[in-house]
mmCIF file with all atom_site columns, C-alpha atoms in Angstrom:
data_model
loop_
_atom_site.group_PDB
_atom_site.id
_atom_site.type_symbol
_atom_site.label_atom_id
_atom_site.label_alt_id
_atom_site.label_comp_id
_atom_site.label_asym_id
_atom_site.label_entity_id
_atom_site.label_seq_id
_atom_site.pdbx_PDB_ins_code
_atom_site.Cartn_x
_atom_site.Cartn_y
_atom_site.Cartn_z
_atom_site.occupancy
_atom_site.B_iso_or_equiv
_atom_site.pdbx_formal_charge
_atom_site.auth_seq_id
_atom_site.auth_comp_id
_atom_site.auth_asym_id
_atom_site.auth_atom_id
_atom_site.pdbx_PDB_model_num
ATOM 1   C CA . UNK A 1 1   ? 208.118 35.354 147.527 1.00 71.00 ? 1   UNK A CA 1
ATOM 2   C CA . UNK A 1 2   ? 208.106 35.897 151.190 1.00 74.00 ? 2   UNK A CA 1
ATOM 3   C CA . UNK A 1 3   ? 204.712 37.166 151.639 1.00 88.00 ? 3   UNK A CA 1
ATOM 4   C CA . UNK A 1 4   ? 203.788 33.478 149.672 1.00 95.00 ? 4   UNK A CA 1
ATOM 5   C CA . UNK A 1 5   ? 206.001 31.403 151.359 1.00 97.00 ? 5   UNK A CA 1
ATOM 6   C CA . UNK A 1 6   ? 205.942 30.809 154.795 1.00 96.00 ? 6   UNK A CA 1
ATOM 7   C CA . UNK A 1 7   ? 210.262 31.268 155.208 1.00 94.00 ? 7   UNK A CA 1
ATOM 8   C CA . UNK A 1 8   ? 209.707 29.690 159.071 1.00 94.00 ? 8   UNK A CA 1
ATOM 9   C CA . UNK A 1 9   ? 208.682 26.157 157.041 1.00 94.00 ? 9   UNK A CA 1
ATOM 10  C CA . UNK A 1 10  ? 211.301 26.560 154.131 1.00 91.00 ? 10  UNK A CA 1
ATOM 11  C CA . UNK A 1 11  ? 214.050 27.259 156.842 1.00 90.00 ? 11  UNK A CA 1
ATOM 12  C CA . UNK A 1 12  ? 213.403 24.441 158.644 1.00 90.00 ? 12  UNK A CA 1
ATOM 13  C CA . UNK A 1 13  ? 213.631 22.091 155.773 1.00 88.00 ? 13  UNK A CA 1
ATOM 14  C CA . UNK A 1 14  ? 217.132 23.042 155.102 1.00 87.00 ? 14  UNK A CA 1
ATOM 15  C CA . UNK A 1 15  ? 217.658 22.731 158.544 1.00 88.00 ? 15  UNK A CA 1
ATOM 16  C CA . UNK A 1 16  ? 217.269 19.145 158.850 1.00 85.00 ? 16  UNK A CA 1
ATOM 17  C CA . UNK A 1 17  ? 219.634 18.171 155.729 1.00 76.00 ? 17  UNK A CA 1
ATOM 18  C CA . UNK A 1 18  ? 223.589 18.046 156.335 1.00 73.00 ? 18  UNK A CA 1
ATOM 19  C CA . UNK A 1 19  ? 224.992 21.620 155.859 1.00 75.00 ? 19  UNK A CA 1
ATOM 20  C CA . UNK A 1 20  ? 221.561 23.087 154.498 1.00 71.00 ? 20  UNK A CA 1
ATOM 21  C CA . UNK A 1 21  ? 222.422 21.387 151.524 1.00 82.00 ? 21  UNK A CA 1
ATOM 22  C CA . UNK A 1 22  ? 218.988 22.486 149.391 1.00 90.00 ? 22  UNK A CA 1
ATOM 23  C CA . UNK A 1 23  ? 218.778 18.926 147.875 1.00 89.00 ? 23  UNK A CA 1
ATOM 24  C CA . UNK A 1 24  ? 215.425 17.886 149.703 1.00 88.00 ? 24  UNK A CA 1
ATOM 25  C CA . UNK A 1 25  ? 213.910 21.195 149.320 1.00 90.00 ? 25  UNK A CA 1
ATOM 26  C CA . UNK A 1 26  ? 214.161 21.175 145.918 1.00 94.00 ? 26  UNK A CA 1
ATOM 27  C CA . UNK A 1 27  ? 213.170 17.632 145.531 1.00 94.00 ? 27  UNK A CA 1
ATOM 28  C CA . UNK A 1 28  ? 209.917 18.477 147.454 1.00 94.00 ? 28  UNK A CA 1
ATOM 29  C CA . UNK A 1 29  ? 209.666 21.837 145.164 1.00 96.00 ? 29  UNK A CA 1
ATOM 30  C CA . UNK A 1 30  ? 210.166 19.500 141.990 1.00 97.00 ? 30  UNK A CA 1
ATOM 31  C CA . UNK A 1 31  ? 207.258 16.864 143.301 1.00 97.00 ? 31  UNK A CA 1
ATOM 32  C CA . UNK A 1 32  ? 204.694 19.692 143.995 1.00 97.00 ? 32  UNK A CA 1
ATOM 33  C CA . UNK A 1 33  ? 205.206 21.123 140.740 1.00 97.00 ? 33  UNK A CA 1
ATOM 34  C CA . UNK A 1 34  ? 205.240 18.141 138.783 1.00 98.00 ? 34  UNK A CA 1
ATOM 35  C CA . UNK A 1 35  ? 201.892 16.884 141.170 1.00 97.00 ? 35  UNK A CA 1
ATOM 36  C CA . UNK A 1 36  ? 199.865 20.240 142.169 1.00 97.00 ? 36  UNK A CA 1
ATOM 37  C CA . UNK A 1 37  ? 198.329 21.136 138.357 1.00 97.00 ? 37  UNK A CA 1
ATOM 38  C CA . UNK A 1 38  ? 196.475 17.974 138.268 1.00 98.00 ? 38  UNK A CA 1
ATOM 39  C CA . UNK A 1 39  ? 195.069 17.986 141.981 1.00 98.00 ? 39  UNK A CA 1
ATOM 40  C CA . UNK A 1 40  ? 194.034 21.590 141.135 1.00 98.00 ? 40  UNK A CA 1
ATOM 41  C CA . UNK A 1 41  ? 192.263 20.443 137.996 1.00 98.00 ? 41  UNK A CA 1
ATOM 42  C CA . UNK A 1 42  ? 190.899 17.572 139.450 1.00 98.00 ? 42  UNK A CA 1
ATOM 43  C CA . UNK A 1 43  ? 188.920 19.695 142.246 1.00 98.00 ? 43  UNK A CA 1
ATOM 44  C CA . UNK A 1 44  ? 187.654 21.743 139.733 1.00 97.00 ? 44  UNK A CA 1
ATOM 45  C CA . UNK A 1 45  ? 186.716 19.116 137.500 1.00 98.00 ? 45  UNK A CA 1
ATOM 46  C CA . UNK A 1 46  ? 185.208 17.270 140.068 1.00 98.00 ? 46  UNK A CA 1
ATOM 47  C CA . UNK A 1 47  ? 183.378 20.069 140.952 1.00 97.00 ? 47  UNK A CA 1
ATOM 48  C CA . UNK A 1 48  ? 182.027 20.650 137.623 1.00 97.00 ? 48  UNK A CA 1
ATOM 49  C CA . UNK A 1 49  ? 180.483 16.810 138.179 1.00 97.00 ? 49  UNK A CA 1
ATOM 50  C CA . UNK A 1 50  ? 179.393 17.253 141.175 1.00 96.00 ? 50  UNK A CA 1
ATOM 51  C CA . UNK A 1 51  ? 181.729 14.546 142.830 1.00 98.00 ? 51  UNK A CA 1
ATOM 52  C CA . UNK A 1 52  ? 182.026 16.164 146.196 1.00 98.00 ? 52  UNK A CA 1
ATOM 53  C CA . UNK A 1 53  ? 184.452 12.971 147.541 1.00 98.00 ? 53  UNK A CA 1
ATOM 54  C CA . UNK A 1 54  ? 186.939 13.170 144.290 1.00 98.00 ? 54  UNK A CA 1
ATOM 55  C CA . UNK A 1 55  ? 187.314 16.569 145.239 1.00 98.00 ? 55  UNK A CA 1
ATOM 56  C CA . UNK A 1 56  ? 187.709 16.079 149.374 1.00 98.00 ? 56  UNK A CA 1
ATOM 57  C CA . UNK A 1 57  ? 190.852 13.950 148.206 1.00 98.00 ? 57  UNK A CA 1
ATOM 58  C CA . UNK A 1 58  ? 192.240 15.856 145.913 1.00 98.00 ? 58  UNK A CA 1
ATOM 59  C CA . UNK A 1 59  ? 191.594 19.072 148.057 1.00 98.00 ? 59  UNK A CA 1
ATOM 60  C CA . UNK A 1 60  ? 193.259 17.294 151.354 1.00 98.00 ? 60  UNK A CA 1
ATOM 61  C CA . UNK A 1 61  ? 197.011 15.875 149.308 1.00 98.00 ? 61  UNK A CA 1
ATOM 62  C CA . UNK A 1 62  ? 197.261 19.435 148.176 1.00 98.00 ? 62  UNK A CA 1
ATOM 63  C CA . UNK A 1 63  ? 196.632 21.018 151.385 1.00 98.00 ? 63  UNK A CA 1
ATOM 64  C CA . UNK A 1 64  ? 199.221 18.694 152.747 1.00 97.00 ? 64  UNK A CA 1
ATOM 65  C CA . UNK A 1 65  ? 201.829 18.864 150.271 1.00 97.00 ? 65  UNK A CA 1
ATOM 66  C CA . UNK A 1 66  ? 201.170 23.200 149.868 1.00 97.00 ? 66  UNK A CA 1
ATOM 67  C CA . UNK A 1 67  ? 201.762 23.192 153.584 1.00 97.00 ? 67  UNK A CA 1
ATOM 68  C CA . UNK A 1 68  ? 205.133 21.304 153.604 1.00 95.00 ? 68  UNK A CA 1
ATOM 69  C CA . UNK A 1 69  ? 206.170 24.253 151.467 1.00 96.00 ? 69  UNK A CA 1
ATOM 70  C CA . UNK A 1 70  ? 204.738 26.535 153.551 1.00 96.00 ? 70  UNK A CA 1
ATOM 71  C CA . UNK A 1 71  ? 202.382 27.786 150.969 1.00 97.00 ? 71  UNK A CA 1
ATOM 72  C CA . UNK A 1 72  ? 199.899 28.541 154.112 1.00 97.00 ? 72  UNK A CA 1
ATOM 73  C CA . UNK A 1 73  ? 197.374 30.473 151.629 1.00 98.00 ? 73  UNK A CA 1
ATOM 74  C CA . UNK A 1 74  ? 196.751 27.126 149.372 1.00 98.00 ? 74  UNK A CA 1
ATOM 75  C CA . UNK A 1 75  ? 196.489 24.988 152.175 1.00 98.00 ? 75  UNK A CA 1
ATOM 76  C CA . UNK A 1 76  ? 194.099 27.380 153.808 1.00 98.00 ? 76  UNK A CA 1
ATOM 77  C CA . UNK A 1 77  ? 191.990 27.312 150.795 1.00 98.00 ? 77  UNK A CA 1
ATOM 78  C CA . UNK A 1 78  ? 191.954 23.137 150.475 1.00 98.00 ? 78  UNK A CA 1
ATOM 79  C CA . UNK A 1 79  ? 191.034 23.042 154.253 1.00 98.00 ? 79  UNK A CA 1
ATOM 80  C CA . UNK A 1 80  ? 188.492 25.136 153.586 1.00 98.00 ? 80  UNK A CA 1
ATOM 81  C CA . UNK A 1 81  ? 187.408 23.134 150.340 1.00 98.00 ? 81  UNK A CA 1
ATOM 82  C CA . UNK A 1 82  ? 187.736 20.110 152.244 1.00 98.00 ? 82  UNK A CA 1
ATOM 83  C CA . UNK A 1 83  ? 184.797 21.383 154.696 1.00 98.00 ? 83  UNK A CA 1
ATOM 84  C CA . UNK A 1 84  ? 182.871 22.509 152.106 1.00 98.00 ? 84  UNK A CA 1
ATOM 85  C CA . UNK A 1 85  ? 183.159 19.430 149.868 1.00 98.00 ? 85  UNK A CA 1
ATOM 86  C CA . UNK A 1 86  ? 182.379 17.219 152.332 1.00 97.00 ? 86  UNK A CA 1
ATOM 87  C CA . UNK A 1 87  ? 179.172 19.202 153.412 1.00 97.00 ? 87  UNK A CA 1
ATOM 88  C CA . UNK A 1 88  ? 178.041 19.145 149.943 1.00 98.00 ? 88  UNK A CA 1
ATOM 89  C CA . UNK A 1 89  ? 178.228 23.379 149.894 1.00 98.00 ? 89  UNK A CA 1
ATOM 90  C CA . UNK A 1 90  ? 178.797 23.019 145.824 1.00 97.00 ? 90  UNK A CA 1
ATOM 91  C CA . UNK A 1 91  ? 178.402 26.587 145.255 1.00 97.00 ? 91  UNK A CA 1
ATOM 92  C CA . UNK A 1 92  ? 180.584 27.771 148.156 1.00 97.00 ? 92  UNK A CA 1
ATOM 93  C CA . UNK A 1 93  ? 183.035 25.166 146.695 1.00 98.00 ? 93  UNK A CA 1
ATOM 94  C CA . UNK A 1 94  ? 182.846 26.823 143.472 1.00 97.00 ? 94  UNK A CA 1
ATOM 95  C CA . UNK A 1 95  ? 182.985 30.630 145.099 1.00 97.00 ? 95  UNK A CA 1
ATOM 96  C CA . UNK A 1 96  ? 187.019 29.169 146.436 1.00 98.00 ? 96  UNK A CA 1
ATOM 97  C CA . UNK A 1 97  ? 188.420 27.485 143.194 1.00 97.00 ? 97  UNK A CA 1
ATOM 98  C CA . UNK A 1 98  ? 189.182 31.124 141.495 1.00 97.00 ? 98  UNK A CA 1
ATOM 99  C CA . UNK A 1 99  ? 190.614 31.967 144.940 1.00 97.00 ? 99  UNK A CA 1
ATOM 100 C CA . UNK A 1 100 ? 192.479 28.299 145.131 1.00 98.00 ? 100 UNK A CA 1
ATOM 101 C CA . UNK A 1 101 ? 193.882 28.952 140.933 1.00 97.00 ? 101 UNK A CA 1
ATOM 102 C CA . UNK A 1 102 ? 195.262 32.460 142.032 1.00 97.00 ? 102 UNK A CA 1
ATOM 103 C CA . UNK A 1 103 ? 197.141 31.130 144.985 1.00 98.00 ? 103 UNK A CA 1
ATOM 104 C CA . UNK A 1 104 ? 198.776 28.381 143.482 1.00 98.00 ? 104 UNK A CA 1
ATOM 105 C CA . UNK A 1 105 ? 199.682 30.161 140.368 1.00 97.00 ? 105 UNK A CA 1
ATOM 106 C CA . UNK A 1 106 ? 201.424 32.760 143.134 1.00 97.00 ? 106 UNK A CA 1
ATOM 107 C CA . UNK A 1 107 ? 203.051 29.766 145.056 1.00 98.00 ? 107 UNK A CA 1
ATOM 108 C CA . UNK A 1 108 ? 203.706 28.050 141.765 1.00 97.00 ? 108 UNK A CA 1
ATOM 109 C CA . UNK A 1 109 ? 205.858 31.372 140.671 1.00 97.00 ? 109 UNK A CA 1
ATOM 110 C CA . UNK A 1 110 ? 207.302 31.933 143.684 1.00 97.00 ? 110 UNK A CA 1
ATOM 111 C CA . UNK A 1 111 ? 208.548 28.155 144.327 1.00 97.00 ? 111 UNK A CA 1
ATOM 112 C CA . UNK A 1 112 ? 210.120 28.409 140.735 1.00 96.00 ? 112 UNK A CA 1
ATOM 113 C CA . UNK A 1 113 ? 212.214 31.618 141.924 1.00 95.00 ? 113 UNK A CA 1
ATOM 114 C CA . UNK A 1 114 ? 213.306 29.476 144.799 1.00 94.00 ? 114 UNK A CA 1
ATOM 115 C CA . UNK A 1 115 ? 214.678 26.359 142.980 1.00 94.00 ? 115 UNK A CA 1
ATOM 116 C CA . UNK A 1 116 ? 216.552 28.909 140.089 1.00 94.00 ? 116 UNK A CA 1
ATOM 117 C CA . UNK A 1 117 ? 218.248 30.218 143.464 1.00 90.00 ? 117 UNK A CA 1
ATOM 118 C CA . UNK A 1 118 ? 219.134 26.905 144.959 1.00 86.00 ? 118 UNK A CA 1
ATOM 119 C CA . UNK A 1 119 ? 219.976 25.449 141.825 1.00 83.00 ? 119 UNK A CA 1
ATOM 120 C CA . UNK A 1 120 ? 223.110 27.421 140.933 1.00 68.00 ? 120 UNK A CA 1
#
């Protein structure tokens, strides 16, 4: 988990609640899993069509909400699928979604471990 999560980022969310109480983490955890599939499919998908801006947009909300979580090597991925998107690079855009799939599904797995330890 901790060479997927950046622990500076997830400390300092528990920092900021009363007592470290993990309530807002795993609130934020909850919303990213419940949001991140579809903005995943949705640069792919857009992608596949060739809609460079559908994917810009969905690239940039999950680089922001993958680097509240400190899942650095997702939101590395979207900034770089940002740039490319909005240079109209379709094939290097296409060359990152395997990489972006493999790093969520990492994050993904590793922010699940995190709420089942919170959660008890």
């Amino acid at each position: 988990m901790k060479d997927v999560l950046d622990q500076t980022v997830l400390e300092e969310l528990l920092s900021i609640t009363e007592e470290g109480d993990p309530e807002l983490l795993l609130d934020l955890i909850r919303m990213f899993l419940d949001d991140s599939p579809s903005k995943v499919s949705t640069i792919e998908e857009a992608l596949d069509k060739g809609d460079f801006d559908k994917a810009e947009r969905a690239a940039h909300s999950l680089k922001g909400s993958s680097g509240h979580l400190g899942a650095r090597a997702v939101q590395d991925i979207c900034e770089r699928l940002q740039a490319t998107t909005r240079n109209h690079e379709l094939d290097r855009s296409r060359r990152l979604t395997p990489h972006l799939t493999e790093h969520y599904l990492k994050a993904e797995a590793a922010l699940r471990e995190l709420m089942t330890i919170y959660e008890d």
